[in-house]
């Protein structure tokens, strides 16, 4: 018997290895909605194992409460147009208005760029932090440093020699719908945001990195947090897909075009077994689905959406509570 975990992300090399093994049974554990590596061309269980594949879908989750589970259901039923059974069993888990930032907590982000921008804010407040999955005091900022030197000094690290100029590199990495080098793209965004202060800011961050145990706040990307059960309070950052804007616009999107972004949001929503602060756009989507949206009336939900888009005060934030 071969057992395979995280089977939704199995690569073609691994799948071919499995199918070429002379065994009677292959047992695969996976959640198809946690597929985060579509660029590696993973193959589904049905495609890999053929007619002999028997599926036992996940219906219950021990980690999260039923409000977050229902939110996940509403997301996929709206965009995928298929029934989705998913029930949260953890009555202790709940959505809160705001996580207490004076206590240790976790911030889940879609990108490394968002982590660095958020970390700078916390460091400015005198906080020390950890980045999940990184060795203590050894986070690698070298890509950002090389991009900075390329822009301001014209110095090219070996991995940047394929670009004739900084502007060409920037255009290649920031235009189009698909990005093949996420690390380089994030580094460019950081340098563009911080400008000539980049190296100074990176030094500030390096001086405030610490172990997970000693940190005031822990940052993690969704990819790094996949499979984890986070016991600390969790904040879902704002850099995930804005599903409310899609709902509010009434536009039709093909599920295949946005599924990767939805899967990232779903994984982030299902990591916490305690308190979780969900970003505004996701909460507004849920409220819009539950209570309905009248796009022709300037109702309270639309006003709230406009305030957030215009970066005005969020004093009237809509809350969804257990």
Coordinates of C-alpha atoms in Angstrom, one line a residue:
X1 CA 0.0 0.0 0.0
X2 CA 1.2 3.5 -0.8
X3 CA -0.1 6.4 1.3
X4 CA 0.1 9.9 -0.1
X5 CA -0.7 13.1 1.8
X6 CA -1.4 16.5 0.3
X7 CA -2.4 14.7 -2.8
X8 CA -4.0 17.7 -4.5
X9 CA -0.5 19.1 -5.1
X10 CA 1.1 15.9 -6.4
X11 CA 3.5 16.6 -9.3
X12 CA 3.5 14.7 -12.6
X13 CA 6.8 13.1 -11.7
X14 CA 5.5 11.8 -8.4
X15 CA 2.2 10.7 -9.9
X16 CA 4.0 8.7 -12.6
X17 CA 6.2 7.1 -9.9
X18 CA 3.1 6.0 -8.0
X19 CA 1.3 4.6 -11.0
X20 CA 4.4 2.7 -12.1
X21 CA 4.7 1.0 -8.7
X22 CA 3.4 -2.6 -8.5
X23 CA 1.1 -2.2 -5.5
X24 CA -2.5 -3.2 -4.9
X25 CA -3.7 0.0 -3.1
X26 CA -3.0 3.7 -3.2
X27 CA -4.5 5.7 -0.3
X28 CA -4.6 9.4 -0.9
X29 CA -5.5 12.1 1.6
X30 CA -6.2 15.6 0.2
X31 CA -8.5 18.5 -0.1
X32 CA -8.9 19.6 -3.7
X33 CA -9.7 23.2 -2.6
X34 CA -6.3 23.5 -1.0
X35 CA -4.4 23.1 -4.3
X36 CA -1.8 25.9 -4.2
X37 CA 0.7 24.7 -6.8
X38 CA -1.2 24.8 -10.0
X39 CA 2.0 26.0 -11.8
X40 CA 3.5 22.6 -11.1
X41 CA 0.6 21.0 -13.1
X42 CA -0.7 18.7 -10.3
X43 CA -3.0 15.8 -11.4
X44 CA -6.3 15.0 -9.8
X45 CA -6.9 11.6 -8.1
X46 CA -9.5 10.7 -10.8
X47 CA -7.0 11.5 -13.6
X48 CA -4.1 9.7 -11.8
X49 CA -5.9 6.5 -10.7
X50 CA -8.6 6.2 -13.3
X51 CA -11.8 4.3 -12.9
X52 CA -10.6 2.5 -9.8
X53 CA -10.4 5.8 -7.8
X54 CA -13.0 5.9 -5.0
X55 CA -13.5 9.3 -3.2
X56 CA -14.7 9.9 0.3
X57 CA -15.1 13.7 0.5
X58 CA -14.3 15.7 3.6
X59 CA -17.5 17.0 5.2
X60 CA -16.4 18.0 8.7
X61 CA -13.5 20.1 10.0
X62 CA -12.3 19.8 13.6
X63 CA -10.2 23.0 13.3
X64 CA -12.7 25.8 12.6
X65 CA -16.2 26.8 13.7
X66 CA -19.3 26.7 11.6
X67 CA -19.4 30.4 10.7
X68 CA -16.0 30.2 8.9
X69 CA -17.1 26.9 7.4
X70 CA -20.3 28.4 6.1
X71 CA -18.3 31.4 4.8
X72 CA -16.1 28.9 2.8
X73 CA -19.3 27.2 1.5
X74 CA -20.8 30.4 0.3
X75 CA -17.6 31.4 -1.5
X76 CA -17.3 28.2 -3.5
X77 CA -21.1 27.7 -4.1
X78 CA -21.2 31.3 -5.5
X79 CA -18.1 31.0 -7.8
X80 CA -18.0 27.3 -8.6
X81 CA -21.7 26.9 -9.0
X82 CA -21.7 23.5 -7.2
X83 CA -22.9 22.3 -3.9
X84 CA -20.3 22.1 -1.2
X85 CA -20.8 20.4 2.2
X86 CA -18.4 21.7 4.8
X87 CA -19.3 21.8 8.5
X88 CA -17.0 23.3 11.2
X89 CA -17.0 21.3 14.5
X90 CA -14.9 23.6 16.7
X91 CA -17.3 25.6 18.9
X92 CA -14.4 27.4 20.6
X93 CA -13.3 29.0 17.3
X94 CA -14.8 32.3 16.4
X95 CA -14.6 35.4 14.3
X96 CA -13.8 38.6 16.3
X97 CA -14.1 42.2 15.5
X98 CA -10.5 42.8 16.2
X99 CA -7.6 40.7 17.4
X100 CA -5.9 42.1 20.5
X101 CA -2.6 43.3 19.0
X102 CA -1.0 43.7 22.5
X103 CA -0.9 39.9 22.7
X104 CA 1.0 37.4 20.5
X105 CA -0.8 36.8 17.2
X106 CA -0.3 35.6 13.7
X107 CA -0.8 37.6 10.5
X108 CA -1.5 35.5 7.4
X109 CA -0.6 37.1 4.1
X110 CA -0.9 36.1 0.5
X111 CA 2.5 37.5 -0.5
X112 CA 6.0 38.1 0.9
X113 CA 5.6 41.7 -0.1
X114 CA 2.7 42.1 2.3
X115 CA 4.6 40.4 5.1
X116 CA 7.5 42.9 4.8
X117 CA 5.2 45.9 4.6
X118 CA 3.2 44.8 7.6
X119 CA 6.4 43.9 9.5
X120 CA 7.7 47.5 9.0
X121 CA 4.6 48.9 10.7
X122 CA 5.0 46.6 13.7
X123 CA 8.7 47.4 14.0
X124 CA 7.9 51.1 14.0
X125 CA 5.8 50.3 17.0
X126 CA 8.7 48.7 18.8
X127 CA 7.5 45.1 18.2
X128 CA 9.8 42.1 17.5
X129 CA 8.6 39.5 15.0
X130 CA 9.1 36.1 13.4
X131 CA 8.5 34.8 9.9
X132 CA 7.0 31.3 9.9
X133 CA 9.3 28.6 8.6
X134 CA 12.4 30.8 8.5
X135 CA 15.5 30.2 10.6
X136 CA 15.8 32.6 13.5
X137 CA 17.6 35.8 12.6
X138 CA 18.3 34.4 9.1
X139 CA 15.6 35.6 6.8
X140 CA 17.0 36.0 3.4
X141 CA 16.6 39.6 2.1
X142 CA 19.3 39.2 -0.5
X143 CA 16.9 39.2 -3.5
X144 CA 15.5 42.6 -2.4
X145 CA 19.1 43.9 -1.8
X146 CA 20.2 42.8 -5.3
X147 CA 17.1 44.4 -6.9
X148 CA 17.9 47.6 -5.1
X149 CA 21.5 47.6 -6.2
X150 CA 20.4 46.9 -9.8
X151 CA 18.0 49.9 -9.8
X152 CA 20.2 52.5 -8.0
X153 CA 23.8 51.3 -8.9
X154 CA 23.3 49.3 -12.0
X155 CA 24.9 46.3 -10.3
X156 CA 23.7 43.0 -11.7
X157 CA 23.8 39.8 -9.6
X158 CA 24.3 36.7 -11.7
X159 CA 20.5 35.8 -11.6
X160 CA 19.7 39.3 -13.0
X161 CA 22.0 39.2 -16.0
X162 CA 19.2 38.0 -18.2
X163 CA 17.7 41.5 -18.1
X164 CA 19.1 44.4 -20.1
X165 CA 17.9 47.0 -17.6
X166 CA 16.0 47.4 -14.4
X167 CA 13.0 48.8 -16.3
X168 CA 12.9 45.7 -18.6
X169 CA 13.0 43.5 -15.5
X170 CA 10.2 45.5 -13.8
X171 CA 8.1 45.3 -17.0
X172 CA 8.6 41.5 -17.3
X173 CA 7.8 40.8 -13.7
X174 CA 4.9 43.1 -13.1
X175 CA 2.9 42.9 -16.4
X176 CA 0.6 40.1 -17.6
X177 CA -1.6 37.8 -15.7
X178 CA 0.9 35.1 -14.8
X179 CA 4.1 35.6 -12.7
X180 CA 6.6 32.8 -12.8
X181 CA 9.1 34.3 -10.3
X182 CA 7.1 35.4 -7.2
X183 CA 10.2 36.1 -5.1
X184 CA 11.6 38.5 -7.7
X185 CA 8.2 40.2 -8.3
X186 CA 7.8 40.8 -4.5
X187 CA 11.3 42.2 -4.3
X188 CA 10.6 44.7 -7.1
X189 CA 7.4 45.8 -5.3
X190 CA 9.3 46.3 -2.1
X191 CA 12.0 48.4 -3.7
X192 CA 9.4 50.4 -5.6
X193 CA 7.6 51.1 -2.4
X194 CA 10.5 51.9 -0.2
X195 CA 12.8 53.6 -2.8
X196 CA 16.1 54.9 -1.5
X197 CA 15.2 53.9 2.1
X198 CA 15.1 50.1 1.2
X199 CA 18.4 49.0 2.7
X200 CA 17.9 51.1 5.8
X201 CA 14.4 49.5 6.3
X202 CA 15.8 46.0 5.7
X203 CA 18.4 46.6 8.4
X204 CA 15.6 47.7 10.8
X205 CA 13.8 44.4 10.1
X206 CA 16.9 42.3 10.5
X207 CA 17.4 43.8 14.0
X208 CA 13.9 42.9 15.1
X209 CA 13.7 39.3 13.9
X210 CA 13.5 36.7 16.7
X211 CA 12.3 33.2 17.4
X212 CA 8.7 32.2 17.2
X213 CA 8.6 31.7 20.9
X214 CA 9.8 35.3 21.7
X215 CA 8.0 37.2 18.9
X216 CA 5.2 39.7 19.5
X217 CA 3.8 38.8 16.1
X218 CA 4.3 35.9 13.7
X219 CA 4.0 36.4 9.9
X220 CA 3.3 33.7 7.5
X221 CA 2.3 33.3 3.9
X222 CA -0.6 30.9 3.1
X223 CA 1.7 28.5 1.4
X224 CA 3.9 28.3 4.5
X225 CA 0.8 27.8 6.8
X226 CA -0.9 25.1 4.7
X227 CA -1.5 22.1 6.9
X228 CA -1.0 24.0 10.2
X229 CA -3.4 24.4 13.0
X230 CA -2.7 27.9 14.4
X231 CA -3.6 28.3 18.1
X232 CA -2.7 32.0 18.4
X233 CA -5.3 34.6 17.3
X234 CA -5.1 35.1 13.5
X235 CA -5.4 38.2 11.3
X236 CA -6.2 37.6 7.6
X237 CA -4.4 40.4 5.7
X238 CA -6.0 42.5 3.0
X239 CA -4.0 41.3 0.1
X240 CA -6.2 38.3 -0.7
X241 CA -8.7 38.4 -3.6
X242 CA -11.5 41.0 -3.1
X243 CA -14.5 38.8 -3.6
X244 CA -16.9 41.5 -2.5
X245 CA -16.0 43.7 -5.4
X246 CA -16.9 40.8 -7.7
X247 CA -20.2 40.3 -6.0
X248 CA -21.0 44.0 -5.9
X249 CA -20.2 44.5 -9.6
X250 CA -22.4 41.6 -10.7
X251 CA -19.8 40.5 -13.3
X252 CA -19.5 36.8 -14.2
X253 CA -16.1 35.2 -13.8
X254 CA -15.0 31.8 -14.9
X255 CA -14.1 29.7 -11.8
X256 CA -10.9 28.5 -13.5
X257 CA -9.7 32.1 -13.9
X258 CA -9.9 32.9 -10.1
X259 CA -9.7 29.5 -8.5
X260 CA -6.0 29.9 -7.4
X261 CA -6.9 33.1 -5.6
X262 CA -10.0 31.5 -4.0
X263 CA -8.0 28.5 -2.8
X264 CA -5.4 30.8 -1.1
X265 CA -8.2 32.6 0.7
X266 CA -9.9 29.3 1.7
X267 CA -6.6 27.9 3.2
X268 CA -6.1 31.1 5.1
X269 CA -9.6 31.1 6.5
X270 CA -9.3 27.5 7.7
X271 CA -6.0 27.7 9.7
X272 CA -7.2 29.1 13.0
X273 CA -8.6 27.0 15.8
X274 CA -9.2 30.2 18.0
X275 CA -9.9 33.8 17.3
X276 CA -9.7 35.1 13.7
X277 CA -10.0 38.6 12.3
X278 CA -11.3 38.3 8.8
X279 CA -10.5 41.1 6.3
X280 CA -13.3 43.5 5.5
X281 CA -13.9 42.5 1.9
X282 CA -14.5 38.9 2.7
X283 CA -16.9 39.7 5.6
X284 CA -18.8 42.0 3.2
X285 CA -19.1 39.3 0.7
X286 CA -20.5 37.0 3.3
X287 CA -23.0 39.6 4.5
X288 CA -24.0 40.4 0.9
X289 CA -24.7 36.7 0.2
X290 CA -26.6 36.2 3.5
X291 CA -28.6 39.5 3.4
X292 CA -28.5 40.2 -0.3
X293 CA -27.3 43.2 -2.3
X294 CA -29.4 45.8 -4.0
X295 CA -27.0 47.3 -6.5
X296 CA -29.4 50.1 -7.4
X297 CA -29.7 51.5 -3.9
X298 CA -27.0 53.2 -2.0
X299 CA -27.5 50.9 1.0
X300 CA -25.3 50.7 4.1
X301 CA -23.2 47.8 2.7
X302 CA -22.4 49.8 -0.5
X303 CA -21.5 52.9 1.6
X304 CA -19.2 50.7 3.7
X305 CA -17.5 49.3 0.6
X306 CA -16.9 52.8 -0.8
X307 CA -15.4 54.0 2.5
X308 CA -12.9 51.2 2.5
X309 CA -12.0 51.7 -1.1
X310 CA -11.5 55.4 -0.5
X311 CA -9.4 54.6 2.6
X312 CA -11.8 56.6 4.9
X313 CA -12.5 55.6 8.4
X314 CA -13.8 52.1 9.1
X315 CA -15.9 53.0 12.1
X316 CA -19.0 51.4 10.6
X317 CA -17.4 48.1 9.7
X318 CA -19.9 45.3 9.1
X319 CA -19.3 42.4 11.5
X320 CA -20.2 38.7 11.1
X321 CA -20.1 37.1 14.6
X322 CA -20.7 33.5 15.7

